[in-house]
Structure formats: structure tokens, C-alpha cells
XYZ file of C-alpha atoms in Angstrom:
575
model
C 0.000 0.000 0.000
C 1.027 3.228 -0.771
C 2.128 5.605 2.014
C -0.511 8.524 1.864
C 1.431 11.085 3.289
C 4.131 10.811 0.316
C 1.100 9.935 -2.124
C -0.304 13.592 -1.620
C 3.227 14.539 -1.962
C 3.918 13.092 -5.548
C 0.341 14.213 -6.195
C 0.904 18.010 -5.516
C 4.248 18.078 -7.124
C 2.724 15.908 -10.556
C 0.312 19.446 -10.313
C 3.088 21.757 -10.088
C 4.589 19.892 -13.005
C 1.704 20.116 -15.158
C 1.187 24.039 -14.267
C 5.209 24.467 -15.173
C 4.077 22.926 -18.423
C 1.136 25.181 -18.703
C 3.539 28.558 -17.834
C 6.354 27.379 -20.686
C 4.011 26.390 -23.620
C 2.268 30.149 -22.644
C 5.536 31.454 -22.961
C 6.941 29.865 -25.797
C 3.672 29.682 -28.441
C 3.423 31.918 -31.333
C -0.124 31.906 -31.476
C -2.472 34.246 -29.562
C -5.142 31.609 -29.261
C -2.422 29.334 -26.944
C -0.771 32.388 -25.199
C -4.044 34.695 -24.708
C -7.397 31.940 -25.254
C -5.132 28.900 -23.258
C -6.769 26.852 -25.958
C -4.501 23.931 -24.822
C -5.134 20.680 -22.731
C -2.221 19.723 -20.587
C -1.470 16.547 -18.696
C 0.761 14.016 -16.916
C 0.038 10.730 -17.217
C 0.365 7.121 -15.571
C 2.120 4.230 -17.233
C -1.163 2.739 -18.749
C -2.009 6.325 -19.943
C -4.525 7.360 -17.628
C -4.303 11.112 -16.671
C -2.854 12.280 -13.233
C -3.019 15.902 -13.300
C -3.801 18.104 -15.489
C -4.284 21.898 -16.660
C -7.680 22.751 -17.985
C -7.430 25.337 -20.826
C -10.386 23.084 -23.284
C -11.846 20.978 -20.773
C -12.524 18.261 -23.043
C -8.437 17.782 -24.224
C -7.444 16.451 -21.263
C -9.231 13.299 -21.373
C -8.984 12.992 -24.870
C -4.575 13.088 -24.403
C -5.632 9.929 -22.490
C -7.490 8.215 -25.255
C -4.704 9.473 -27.838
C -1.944 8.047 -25.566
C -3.270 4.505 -25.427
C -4.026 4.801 -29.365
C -0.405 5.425 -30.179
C 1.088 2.927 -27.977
C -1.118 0.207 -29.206
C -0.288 1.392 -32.728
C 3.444 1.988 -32.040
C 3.863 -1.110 -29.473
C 5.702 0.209 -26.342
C 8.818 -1.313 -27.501
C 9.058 2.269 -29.896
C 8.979 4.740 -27.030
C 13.058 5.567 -26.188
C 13.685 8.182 -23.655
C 14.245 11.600 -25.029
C 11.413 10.608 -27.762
C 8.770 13.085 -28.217
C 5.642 11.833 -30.655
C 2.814 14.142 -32.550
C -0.330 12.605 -33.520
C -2.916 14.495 -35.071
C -4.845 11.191 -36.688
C -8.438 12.058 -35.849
C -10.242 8.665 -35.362
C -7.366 8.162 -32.487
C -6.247 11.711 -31.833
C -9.904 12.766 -30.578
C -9.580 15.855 -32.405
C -9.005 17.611 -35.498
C -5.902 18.114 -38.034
C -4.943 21.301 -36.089
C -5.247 20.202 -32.643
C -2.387 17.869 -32.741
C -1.050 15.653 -29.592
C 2.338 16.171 -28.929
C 3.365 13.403 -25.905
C 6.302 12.111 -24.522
C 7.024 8.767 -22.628
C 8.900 9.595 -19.326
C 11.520 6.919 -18.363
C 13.132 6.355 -15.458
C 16.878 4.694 -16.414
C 15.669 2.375 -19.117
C 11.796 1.694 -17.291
C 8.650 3.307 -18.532
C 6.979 5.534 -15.843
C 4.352 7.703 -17.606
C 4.034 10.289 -20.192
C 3.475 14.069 -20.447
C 0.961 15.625 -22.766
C 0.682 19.272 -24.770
C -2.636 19.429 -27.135
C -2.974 23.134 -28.527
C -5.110 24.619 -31.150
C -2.381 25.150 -34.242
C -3.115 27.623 -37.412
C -2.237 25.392 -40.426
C -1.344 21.933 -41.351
C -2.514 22.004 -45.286
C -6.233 21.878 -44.589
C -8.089 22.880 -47.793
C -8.966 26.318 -47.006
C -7.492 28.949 -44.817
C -7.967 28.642 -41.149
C -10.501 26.429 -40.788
C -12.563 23.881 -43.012
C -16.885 23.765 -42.711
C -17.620 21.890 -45.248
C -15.548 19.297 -45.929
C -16.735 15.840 -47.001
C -13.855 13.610 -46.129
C -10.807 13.107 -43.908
C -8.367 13.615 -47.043
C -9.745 17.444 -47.220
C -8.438 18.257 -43.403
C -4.912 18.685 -43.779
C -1.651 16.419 -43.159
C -1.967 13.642 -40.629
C 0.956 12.268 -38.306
C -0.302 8.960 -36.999
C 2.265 8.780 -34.073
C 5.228 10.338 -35.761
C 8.397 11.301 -33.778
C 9.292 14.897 -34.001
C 12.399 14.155 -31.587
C 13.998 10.852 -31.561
C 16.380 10.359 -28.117
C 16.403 14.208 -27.766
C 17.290 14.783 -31.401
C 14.766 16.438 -33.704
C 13.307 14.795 -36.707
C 14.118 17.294 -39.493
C 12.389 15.167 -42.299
C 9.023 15.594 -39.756
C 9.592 19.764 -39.599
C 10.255 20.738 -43.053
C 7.076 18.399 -43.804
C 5.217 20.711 -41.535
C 7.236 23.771 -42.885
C 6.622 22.841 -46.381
C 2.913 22.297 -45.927
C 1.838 25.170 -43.745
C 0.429 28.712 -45.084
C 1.428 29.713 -41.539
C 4.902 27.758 -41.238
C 7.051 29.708 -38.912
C 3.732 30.227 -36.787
C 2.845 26.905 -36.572
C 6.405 25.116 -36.099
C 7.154 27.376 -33.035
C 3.599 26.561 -31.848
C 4.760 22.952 -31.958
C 7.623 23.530 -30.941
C 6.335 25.141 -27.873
C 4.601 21.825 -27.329
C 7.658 20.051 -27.166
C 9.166 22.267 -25.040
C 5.951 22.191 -22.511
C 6.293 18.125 -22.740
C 10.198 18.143 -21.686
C 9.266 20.140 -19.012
C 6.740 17.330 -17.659
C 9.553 14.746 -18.213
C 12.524 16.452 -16.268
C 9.800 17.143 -13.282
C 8.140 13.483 -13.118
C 11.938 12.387 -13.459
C 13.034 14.272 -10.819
C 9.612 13.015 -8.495
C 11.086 9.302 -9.532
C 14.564 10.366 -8.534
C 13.555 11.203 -4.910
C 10.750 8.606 -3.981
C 11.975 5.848 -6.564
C 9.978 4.336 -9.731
C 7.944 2.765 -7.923
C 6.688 5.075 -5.205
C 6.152 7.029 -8.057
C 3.764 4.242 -9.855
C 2.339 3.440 -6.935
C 1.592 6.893 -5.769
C 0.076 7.049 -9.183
C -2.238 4.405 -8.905
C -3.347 5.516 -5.435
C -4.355 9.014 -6.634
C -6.350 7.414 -9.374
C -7.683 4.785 -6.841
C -9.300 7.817 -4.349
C -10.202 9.718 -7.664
C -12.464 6.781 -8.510
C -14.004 6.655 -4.637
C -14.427 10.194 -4.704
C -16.986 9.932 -7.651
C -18.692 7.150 -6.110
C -19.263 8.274 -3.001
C -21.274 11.328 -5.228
C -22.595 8.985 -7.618
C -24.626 7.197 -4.777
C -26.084 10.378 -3.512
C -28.125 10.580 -7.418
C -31.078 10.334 -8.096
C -31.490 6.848 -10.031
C -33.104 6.506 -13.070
C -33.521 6.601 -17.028
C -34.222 10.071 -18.752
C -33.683 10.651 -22.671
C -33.143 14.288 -24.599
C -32.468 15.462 -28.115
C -31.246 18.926 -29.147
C -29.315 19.552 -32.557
C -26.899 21.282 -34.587
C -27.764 24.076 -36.737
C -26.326 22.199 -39.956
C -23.215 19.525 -40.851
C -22.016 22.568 -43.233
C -23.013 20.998 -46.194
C -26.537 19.920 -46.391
C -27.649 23.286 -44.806
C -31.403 22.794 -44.362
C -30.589 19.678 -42.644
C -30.586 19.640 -38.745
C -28.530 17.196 -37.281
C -29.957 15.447 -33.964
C -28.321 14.309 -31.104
C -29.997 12.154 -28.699
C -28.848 11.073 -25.163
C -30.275 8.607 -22.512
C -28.831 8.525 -19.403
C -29.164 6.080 -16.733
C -27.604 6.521 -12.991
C -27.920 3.392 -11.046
C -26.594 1.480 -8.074
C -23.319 0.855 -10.297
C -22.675 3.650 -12.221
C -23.825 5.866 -14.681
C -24.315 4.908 -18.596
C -24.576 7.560 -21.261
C -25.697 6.291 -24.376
C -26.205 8.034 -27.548
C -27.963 5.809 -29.886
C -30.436 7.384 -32.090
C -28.099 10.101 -33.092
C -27.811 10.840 -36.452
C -26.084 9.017 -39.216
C -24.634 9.554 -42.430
C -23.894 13.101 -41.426
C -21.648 14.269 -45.004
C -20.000 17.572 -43.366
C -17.478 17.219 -40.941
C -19.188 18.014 -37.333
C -19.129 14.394 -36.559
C -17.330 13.303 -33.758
C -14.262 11.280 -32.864
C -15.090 8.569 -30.476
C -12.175 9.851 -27.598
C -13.969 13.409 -27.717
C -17.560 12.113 -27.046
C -15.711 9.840 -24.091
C -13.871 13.701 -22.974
C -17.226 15.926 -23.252
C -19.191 13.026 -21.363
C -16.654 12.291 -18.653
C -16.755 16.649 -18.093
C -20.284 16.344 -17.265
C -20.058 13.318 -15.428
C -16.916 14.918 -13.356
C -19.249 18.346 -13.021
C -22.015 16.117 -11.028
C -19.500 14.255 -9.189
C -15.943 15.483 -8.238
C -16.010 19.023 -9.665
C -13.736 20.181 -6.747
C -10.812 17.996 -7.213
C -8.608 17.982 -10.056
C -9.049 15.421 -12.694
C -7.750 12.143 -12.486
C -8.729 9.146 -15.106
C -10.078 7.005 -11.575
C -12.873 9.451 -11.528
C -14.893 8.035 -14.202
C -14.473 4.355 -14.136
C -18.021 4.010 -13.003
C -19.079 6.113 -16.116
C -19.871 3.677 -19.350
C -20.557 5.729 -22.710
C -22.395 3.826 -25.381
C -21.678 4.693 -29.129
C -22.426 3.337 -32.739
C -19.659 3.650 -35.073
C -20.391 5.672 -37.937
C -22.685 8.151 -36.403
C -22.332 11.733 -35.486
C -20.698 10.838 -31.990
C -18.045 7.900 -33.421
C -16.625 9.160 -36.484
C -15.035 5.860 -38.472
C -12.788 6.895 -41.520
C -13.070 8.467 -43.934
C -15.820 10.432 -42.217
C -14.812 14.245 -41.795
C -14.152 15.555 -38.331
C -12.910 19.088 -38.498
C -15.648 21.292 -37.190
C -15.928 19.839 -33.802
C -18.465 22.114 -32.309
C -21.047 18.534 -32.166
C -18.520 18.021 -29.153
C -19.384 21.389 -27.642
C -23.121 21.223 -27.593
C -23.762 17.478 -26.774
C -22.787 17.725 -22.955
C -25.722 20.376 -22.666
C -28.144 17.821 -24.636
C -26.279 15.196 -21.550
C -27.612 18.006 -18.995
C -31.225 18.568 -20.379
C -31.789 14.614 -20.076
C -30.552 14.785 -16.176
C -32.751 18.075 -15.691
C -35.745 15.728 -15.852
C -34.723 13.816 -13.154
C -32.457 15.790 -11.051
C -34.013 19.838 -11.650
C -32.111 20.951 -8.538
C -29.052 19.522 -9.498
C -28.253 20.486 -13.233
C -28.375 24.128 -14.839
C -30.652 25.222 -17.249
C -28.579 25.477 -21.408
C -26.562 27.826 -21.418
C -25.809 29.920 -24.772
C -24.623 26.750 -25.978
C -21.378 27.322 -27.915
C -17.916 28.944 -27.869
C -19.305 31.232 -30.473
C -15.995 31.769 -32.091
C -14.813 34.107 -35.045
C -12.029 33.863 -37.059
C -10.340 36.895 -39.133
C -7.025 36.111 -41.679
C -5.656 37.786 -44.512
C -2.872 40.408 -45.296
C -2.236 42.940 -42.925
C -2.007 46.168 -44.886
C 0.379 47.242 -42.080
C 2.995 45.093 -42.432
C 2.406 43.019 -46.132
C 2.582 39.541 -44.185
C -0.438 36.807 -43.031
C -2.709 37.996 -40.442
C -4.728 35.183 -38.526
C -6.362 35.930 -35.159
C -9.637 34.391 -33.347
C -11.594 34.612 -30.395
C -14.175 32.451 -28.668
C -16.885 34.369 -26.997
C -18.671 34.392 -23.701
C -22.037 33.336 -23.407
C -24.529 33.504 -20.476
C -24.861 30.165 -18.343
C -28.263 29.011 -17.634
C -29.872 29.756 -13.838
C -30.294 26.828 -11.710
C -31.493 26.002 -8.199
C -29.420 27.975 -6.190
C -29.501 31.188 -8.652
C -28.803 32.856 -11.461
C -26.975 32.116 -13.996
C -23.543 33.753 -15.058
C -23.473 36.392 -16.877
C -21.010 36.276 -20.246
C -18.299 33.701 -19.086
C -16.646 31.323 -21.441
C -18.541 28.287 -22.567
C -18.501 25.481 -19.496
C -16.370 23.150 -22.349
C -13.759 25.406 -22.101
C -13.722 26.675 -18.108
C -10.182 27.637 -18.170
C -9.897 29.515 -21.362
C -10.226 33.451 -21.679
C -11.155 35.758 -24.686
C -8.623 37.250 -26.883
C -8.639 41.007 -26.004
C -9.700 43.975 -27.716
C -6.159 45.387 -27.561
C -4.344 42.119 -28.597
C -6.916 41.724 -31.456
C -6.690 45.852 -32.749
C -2.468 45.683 -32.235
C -2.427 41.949 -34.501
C -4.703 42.339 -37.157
C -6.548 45.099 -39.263
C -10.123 45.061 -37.168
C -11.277 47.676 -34.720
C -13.641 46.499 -32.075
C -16.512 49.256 -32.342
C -18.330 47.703 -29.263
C -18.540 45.150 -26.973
C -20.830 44.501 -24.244
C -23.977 42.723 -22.572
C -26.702 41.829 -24.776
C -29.548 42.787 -22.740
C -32.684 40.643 -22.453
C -30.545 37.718 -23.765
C -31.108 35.714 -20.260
C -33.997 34.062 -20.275
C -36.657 34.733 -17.527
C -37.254 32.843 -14.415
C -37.644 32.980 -10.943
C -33.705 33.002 -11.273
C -32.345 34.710 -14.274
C -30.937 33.206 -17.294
C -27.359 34.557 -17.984
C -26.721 37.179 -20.263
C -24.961 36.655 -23.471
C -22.071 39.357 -25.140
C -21.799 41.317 -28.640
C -18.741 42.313 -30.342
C -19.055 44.408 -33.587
C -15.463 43.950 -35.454
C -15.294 46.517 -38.666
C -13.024 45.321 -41.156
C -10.339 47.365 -42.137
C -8.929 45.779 -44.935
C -10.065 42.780 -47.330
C -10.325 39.853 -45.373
C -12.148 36.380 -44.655
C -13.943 36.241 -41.425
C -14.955 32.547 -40.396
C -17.739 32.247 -37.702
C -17.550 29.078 -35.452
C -21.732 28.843 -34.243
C -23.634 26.130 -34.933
C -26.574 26.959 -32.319
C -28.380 29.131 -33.425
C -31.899 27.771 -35.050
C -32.835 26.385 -31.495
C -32.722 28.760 -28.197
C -31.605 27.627 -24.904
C -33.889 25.413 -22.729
C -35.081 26.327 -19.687
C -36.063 24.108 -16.687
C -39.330 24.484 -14.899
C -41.426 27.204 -15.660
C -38.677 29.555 -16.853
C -37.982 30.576 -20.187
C -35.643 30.437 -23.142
C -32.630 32.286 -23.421
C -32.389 34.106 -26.547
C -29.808 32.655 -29.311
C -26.681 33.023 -30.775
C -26.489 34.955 -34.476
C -24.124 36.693 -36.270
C -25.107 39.620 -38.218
C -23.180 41.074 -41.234
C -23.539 44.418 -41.933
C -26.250 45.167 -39.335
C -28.697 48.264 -40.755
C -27.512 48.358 -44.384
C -29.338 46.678 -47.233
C -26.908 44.077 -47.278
C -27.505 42.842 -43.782
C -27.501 39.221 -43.232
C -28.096 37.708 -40.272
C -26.568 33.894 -40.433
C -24.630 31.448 -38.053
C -21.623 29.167 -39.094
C -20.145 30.677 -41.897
C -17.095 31.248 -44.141
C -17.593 35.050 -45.026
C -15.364 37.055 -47.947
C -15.261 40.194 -46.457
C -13.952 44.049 -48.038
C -12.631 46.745 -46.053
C -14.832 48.728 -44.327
C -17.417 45.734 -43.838
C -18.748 44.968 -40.062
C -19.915 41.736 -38.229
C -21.199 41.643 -34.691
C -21.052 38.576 -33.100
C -24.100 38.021 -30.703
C -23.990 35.004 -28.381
C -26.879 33.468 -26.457
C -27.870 33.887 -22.841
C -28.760 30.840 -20.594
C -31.951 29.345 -19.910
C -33.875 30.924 -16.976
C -35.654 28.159 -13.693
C -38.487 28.815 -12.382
C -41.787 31.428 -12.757
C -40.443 34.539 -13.669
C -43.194 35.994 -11.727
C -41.875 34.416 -8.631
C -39.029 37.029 -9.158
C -38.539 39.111 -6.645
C -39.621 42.727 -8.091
C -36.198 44.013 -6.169
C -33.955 41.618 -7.885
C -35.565 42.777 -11.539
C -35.272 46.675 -10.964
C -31.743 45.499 -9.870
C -31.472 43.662 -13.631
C -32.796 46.792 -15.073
C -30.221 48.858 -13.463
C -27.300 46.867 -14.331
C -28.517 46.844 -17.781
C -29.463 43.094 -18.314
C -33.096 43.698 -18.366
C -34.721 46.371 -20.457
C -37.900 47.868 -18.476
C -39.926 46.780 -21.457
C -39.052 43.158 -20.560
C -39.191 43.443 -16.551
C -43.233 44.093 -17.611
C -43.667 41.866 -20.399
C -41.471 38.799 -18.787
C -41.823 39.285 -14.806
C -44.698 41.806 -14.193
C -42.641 44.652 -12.809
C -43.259 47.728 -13.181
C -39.627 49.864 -12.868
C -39.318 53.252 -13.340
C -36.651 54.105 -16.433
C -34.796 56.725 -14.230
C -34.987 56.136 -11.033
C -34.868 52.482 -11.156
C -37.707 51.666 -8.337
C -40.231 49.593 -8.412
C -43.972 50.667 -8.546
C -45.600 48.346 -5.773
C -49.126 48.872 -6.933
C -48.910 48.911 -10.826
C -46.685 45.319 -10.254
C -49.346 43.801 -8.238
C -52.184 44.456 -11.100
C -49.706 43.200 -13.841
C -48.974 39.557 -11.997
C -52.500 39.472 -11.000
C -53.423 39.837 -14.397
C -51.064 37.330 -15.747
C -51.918 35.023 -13.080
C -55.606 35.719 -13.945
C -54.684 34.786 -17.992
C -53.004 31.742 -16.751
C -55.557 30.524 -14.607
């Protein structure tokens, strides 16, 4: 048995490790949407694979190193991993992502015995996918760019040159992306020297075993919370706006989930199938998105660990929208982003008081590239945007925080944006009356209007937006996401994903969607609404029309009397 003194030792120093990782690759990347976003998922893992401590940046990429790991070694054989090796593996179907979020792992060994790994998965610009920043409407694998099935970009600490001028030769972004991957390697070496030095002072195998007991408590941990469920069976759809290339089509997603005495099974059959654009999903990013809500119900206090969701089971069928097979296309991934929410509206029929209403449902993102007029050379810079979370039991929901798939990621700043590209940020703010209504208030969503100041291509990354976000109980929907070109011109559109061929002087605004509201929005206090109205979430039109308060447009209080003849009217309506 492992000593558990020296166990939380190992276990706050294989955190520290991780975080060291986090602070180099930061330090080290090229690319605004690792250094500023902390699109990156960052890990150390066990032997076998499983994780040990992580960094969130995208929730979802730290479970998915896991399932990337164990891909490679079976493919590889463990007899291929040499110390000073460092492997990239952007292979979809195994990678759990897609072309540009490659793996980059390295085995850690202790003399000549295998001890673990360290992982580095980052969001990079270009790997020869067939358009410019990022693909929509692909309708195969052999459109998304190059793919390294568990190459070695360093072989015993020397660097593969054939593998880098391959990636130099076949990027439109080549100095950008090799120093982003570069940065990898650099974050992964840093994991090895620190697990090393953990083995050199407690020994390999106080090390494993310390390992195995941190996963070990990780797994009671969720049990322990797992029997406290409700049990049961409860089933949801929701969809995707489009696979971005039959465009009328919806795609559905459906869920049942069962808790019982040994676990809980998530099981999405009845999905779609034969989904020809590429928002289907790899399997190992279904297992990452499910195991986030799973961990969010169970353990969402303790820092991941693979033990915490051996009592979860997720059911799949090969082939559909949620287990891409090649050659199936895989590059928009946003299917990964809105399926834990369909996960959550299934549980919100048995367990109200425990889930959150939908929040605005997606990362919202927007992509600008071209050539900056400024300097003559390749401009490419994104952002994801906040969105409001839906209320729940115990209050309201958040107001424009970054999408619960991605809980330690930030926004790429106005001033960052302005300095690296040709767009100026002519607003950004709250979106009022985006929350939807409730005894507790749905989140707000943001807007950002970006005016072009030069030719560009502007990509928008939103694929909810013909569906608004559920509500639980009596409360309401929160309004959508949309994006909105030109906004008051007679060549407005208003439109959702997109690839969009932009000239100087055009403008988009990027609206995302508030959360779902819980609960009566009559049962709102008047107070708390004239307290909305204030802040500027809630217009005074909509504390009448949505809560039956009455609040006065300058001075902000409420009028008692004309409140209680609204409600009683509603309630009269109603009843």
C-alpha cells in the first residue's frame, strides 16, 4: 500500500509539473489563441495512460490526451517509445480531435523503465487543410490537412528534421505553426525532467504506486457522489444548426442517461447518421465531453484524475455523429461542444435541482485572416466568446463567461486583437434581455461588432443558433446566438456558421446566447428585476412583459401597486 502522506506529496508536485508545463508552452507559443485563449489541454500521465493531473485550458483535451496516448502505444507497441522521444499525432479517429489540434506526448523513463508520459494538445493555425484557417464543409478526412499517426518529431532528444520541413513545407502559416509545436515540445520536456526528478527522490515505484493511489481515491471520490443521485432513465435530443453541407438539414443528437446502483451509462444511440459535413465526432472526444459532465455532477472540486470516471460507461455506434469511423470528416468539432448540454437537459428531468438550465450553448468563435495592410505579411487571429450560463437552483446564472467546455480559457482582447490584425472592435458589451426569464435569471450573453479594415475572410464558429436555450421548470428560453453582417444596411444578413469574404470597411457583430432561466419569472422578486434593469441586463420593457414589474426608467424603483395588477393579471390569464 502506498504511504498517503508521500502519495499527496507526488500528487501536488505531478500538479506543479503540469502548471510548469502550462507557464512554458504560454511562454513559448506563437499563437495568440495558446498564449491569450489557453486553448490547450495539458497533462501528466500514468504508465497505462490514464491522466494524473492536469491543466484545464479546453476541458474536453485532457481526457482525450488519455485516449490518444493509449491509441499510439497500441499502434506503435511500447517497444518504440526511447527516452528523449517526443511523438505528434494528429490522426483524428485516435487523436480525438481535429488536423490542427495535434497531440504532442512524450514517454517519461526512469533509467531504461517506462513511468508515464506528459501531454501538450494546442489549437495550431495550419497543417494544409483545404482552405485557410478552418474547413466547414468538408466531405472527407483527405480534405483536413496532413496527418501524423504517431510520428516522432524528436527521436532520443534529437529532432526529426524530415518531420519539420514536412510541416514547414505544408503550412500557409509555417514559422507560426512550427514554433507553436515547438512550444509543445518544449511544454512536454518540461513534464519529463519534473516526473523524473519526483522518480529520482521517492523511486519508480513510489512514483507508480503513488500514481495508482491518486487514481484509486479519484475513482471513490466519484462514487461516493454517484450514490447520492437520483437513479433513473431520462432521454433528450437537441441539434446542430447544420453539418455545413446539407444546410437545411438539422442534425440530432440524442442522449439517454441512466444513474444506477453501479454507475452511470450515457448512451447516444439514435443520433444521427450519415452526417456528409465534418461536425461528426471522434469517439475519444464524445468519451472527454461526457466524462466533463459526469466529473461536473461528481468530483467538480478535485482535479481530474482518469479514476474518476471508471463508473461512467458511454455507449456509441460507429459511424454516427458521436463515433466518427474513416473516412468520415471531423474538423468542425463544435457537435462536441453542444452534446454535454443535450447530456444536462436529459438529467434536468430527473435531477431539476441539481443540473443548470442550457446555457448559450457554444464557444461562439470568429475567425479573421488575410494580409495585414500594415505590415504586407499573413494575419490570422480568433476569439471564442462568452455566453450567459443558464440559472439553476441555487440562482442565477452567469453572466457572459466562457462556454462550461472550455472553463479555463479566456477571450482574446480587444487590444491584442486591434495591435495583430486590421479590425477595430466598435463595441462590446452585454446583450440585454438575452437571459432568459425565471424565478432566477438566465445569464446574459455578449456582442462584439469587429469593422473590417482591410479585405479579409472572417470565419464564424456557431452552430446553435436555429434552437434557443432550454429552460427548466417554468422559466424561459434564453435568446440565441447569431451573427449579423452588416447590421442596418441593405446588405444585412443575419446567419450562423459561416465562411464570409469580407472588403474593407465591412462589419460583423457577433451576438452570443444567454442561458436558460428556472423557475416562474413571476416568482421574481420585483427588487432583484429593478436590480437587472439597473445593471442593464433587463430592459424595463421586458421586466413588464417577462416578470410583471413595473420599474421606473430613471430612477430604477419599483412601482408596488402597478406590479401587483400586472402579476394578477397574468396570473388571472393563466388561470
Amino acid at each position: 500500500m502506498s504511504d498517503p502522506i508521500q502519495t499527496e506529496i507526488i500528487r501536488h508536485g505531478l500538479l506543479a509539473a503540469a502548471e510548469e508545463m502550462a507557464r512554458n508552452l504560454c511562454r513559448t507559443a506563437y499563437n495568440t489563441v495558446v498564449y491569450e485563449i489557453h486553448d490547450y489541454g495539458i497533462g501528466i500521465h500514468a504508465p497505462n495512460g490514464d491522466v494524473v493531473a492536469d491543466v484545464p485550458g479546453i476541458a474536453v483535451f485532457t481526457r482525450a490526451n488519455d485516449h490518444g496516448i493509449k491509441k499510439a502505444v497500441e499502434f506503435l507497441g511500447a517497444d518504440a517509445l526511447e527516452p528523449g522521444d517526443v511523438f505528434i499525432l494528429n490522426y483524428p479517429y485516435w487523436a480525438s480531435a481535429h488536423t490542427l489540434d495535434p497531440l504532442v506526448f512524450a514517454p517519461v523513463h526512469h533509467g531504461d523503465r517506462l513511468i508515464g508520459f506528459t501531454s501538450c494538445r494546442i489549437h495550431v493555425l495550419d497543417l494544409k487543410q483545404k482552405d485557410p484557417g478552418y474547413v466547414l464543409d468538408s466531405t472527407d478526412m483527405y480534405q483536413e490537412g496532413l496527418f501524423f499517426p504517431a510520428t516522432k518529431l524528436y527521436h532520443r532528444g534529437v529532432p526529426n528534421a524530415d518531420v519539420f520541413n514536412i510541416i514547414r513545407f505544408n503550412s500557409r502559416l509555417p514559422e507560426r505553426t512550427v514554433g507553436d509545436i515547438q512550444a509543445q515540445v518544449s511544454a512536454c520536456v518540461t513534464g519529463v525532467r519534473r516526473t523524473r526528478e519526483i522518480a529520482d527522490r521517492y523511486g519508480a515505484d513510489g512514483l507508480i504506486g503513488a500514481m495508482d493511489a491518486i487514481n484509486d481515491h479519484g475513482e471513490r471520490l466519484a462514487r461516493l457522489a454517484l450514490r447520492k443521485l437520483p437513479r433513473g432513465t431520462w432521454t433528450a435530443s437537441d441539434f446542430v444548426d447544420n453539418d455545413g453541407v446539407d444546410l437545411d438539414r438539422m442534425i440530432t443528437l440524442n442522449v439517454t442517461v441512466t444513474v444506477g446502483d453501479d454507475g452511470m451509462v450515457i448512451d447516444w444511440t439514435g443520433s444521427d447518421r450519415d452526417v456528409r459535413g465534418p461536425i461528426n465526432v471522434p469517439l475519444g472526444l464524445t468519451e472527454a465531453f461526457c466524462s466533463l459532465i459526469y466529473k461536473s455532477l461528481t468530483t467538480p472540486d478535485t482535479p481530474v484524475v482518469a479514476g474518476n470516471f471508471r463508473a461512467l460507461r458511454i455507449v456509441t455506434e460507429p459511424g454516427s455523429v458521436m463515433h466518427a469511423v474513416p473516412p468520415q470528416p471531423t474538423f468542425t468539432l463544435w457537435t462536441g461542444l453542444i452534446g454535454g448540454e443535450v447530456i444536462l437537459k436529459a438529467l434536468a428531468q430527473g435531477m431539476p435541482d441539481l443540473v443548470p438550465a442550457c446555457s448559450g450553448g457554444d464557444v461562439c468563435s470568429m475567425m479573421g485572416l488575410g494580409v495585414n495592410p500594415r505590415t504586407g505579411e499573413p494575419w490570422l487571429e480568433a476569439t471564442n466568446e462568452a455566453v450567459g450560463f443558464g440559472a439553476h437552483a441555487g440562482g442565477d446564472g452567469e453572466d457572459g463567461i466562457m462556454h462550461l467546455s472550455e472553463p479555463g480559457c479566456r477571450n482574446n482582447p480587444v487590444e491584442v486583437l486591434e495591435t495583430k490584425s486590421p479590425m477595430f472592435i466598435e463595441s462590446y458589451g452585454y446583450r440585454p434581455d438575452s437571459g432568459g426569464p425565471g424565478r432566477y435569471r438566465g445569464g446574459v450573453g455578449v456582442g462584439r461588432s469587429y469593422r473590417f479594415l482591410a479585405d479579409a475572410k472572417a470565419i464564424c464558429l456557431t452552430y446553435k443558433t436555429r434552437t434557443q436555450p432550454w429552460a427548466i421548470g417554468e422559466g424561459r428560453e434564453g435568446d440565441n446566438n447569431h451573427v449579423i453582417l452588416n447590421p442596418g444596411t441593405h446588405r444585412e444578413v443575419v446567419q450562423g456558421g459561416s465562411y464570409n469574404h469580407l472588403v474593407a470597411g465591412d462589419v460583423l457583430v457577433n451576438n452570443t446566447g444567454g442561458g436558460g432561466g428556472y423557475g416562474n419569472p413571476f416568482e421574481r422578486e420585483p427588487e432583484r428585476v429593478a436590480r437587472d434593469v439597473r445593471n442593464g441586463f433587463v430592459s424595463v420593457a421586458a421586466a413588464r412583459r417577462a416578470y410583471g414589474v413595473a420599474v421606473d426608467a430613471e430612477t430604477f424603483e419599483v412601482d408596488l401597486r402597478e406590479t401587483a395588477a400586472l402579476r394578477a393579471a397574468a396570473a388571472t390569464a393563466a388561470g
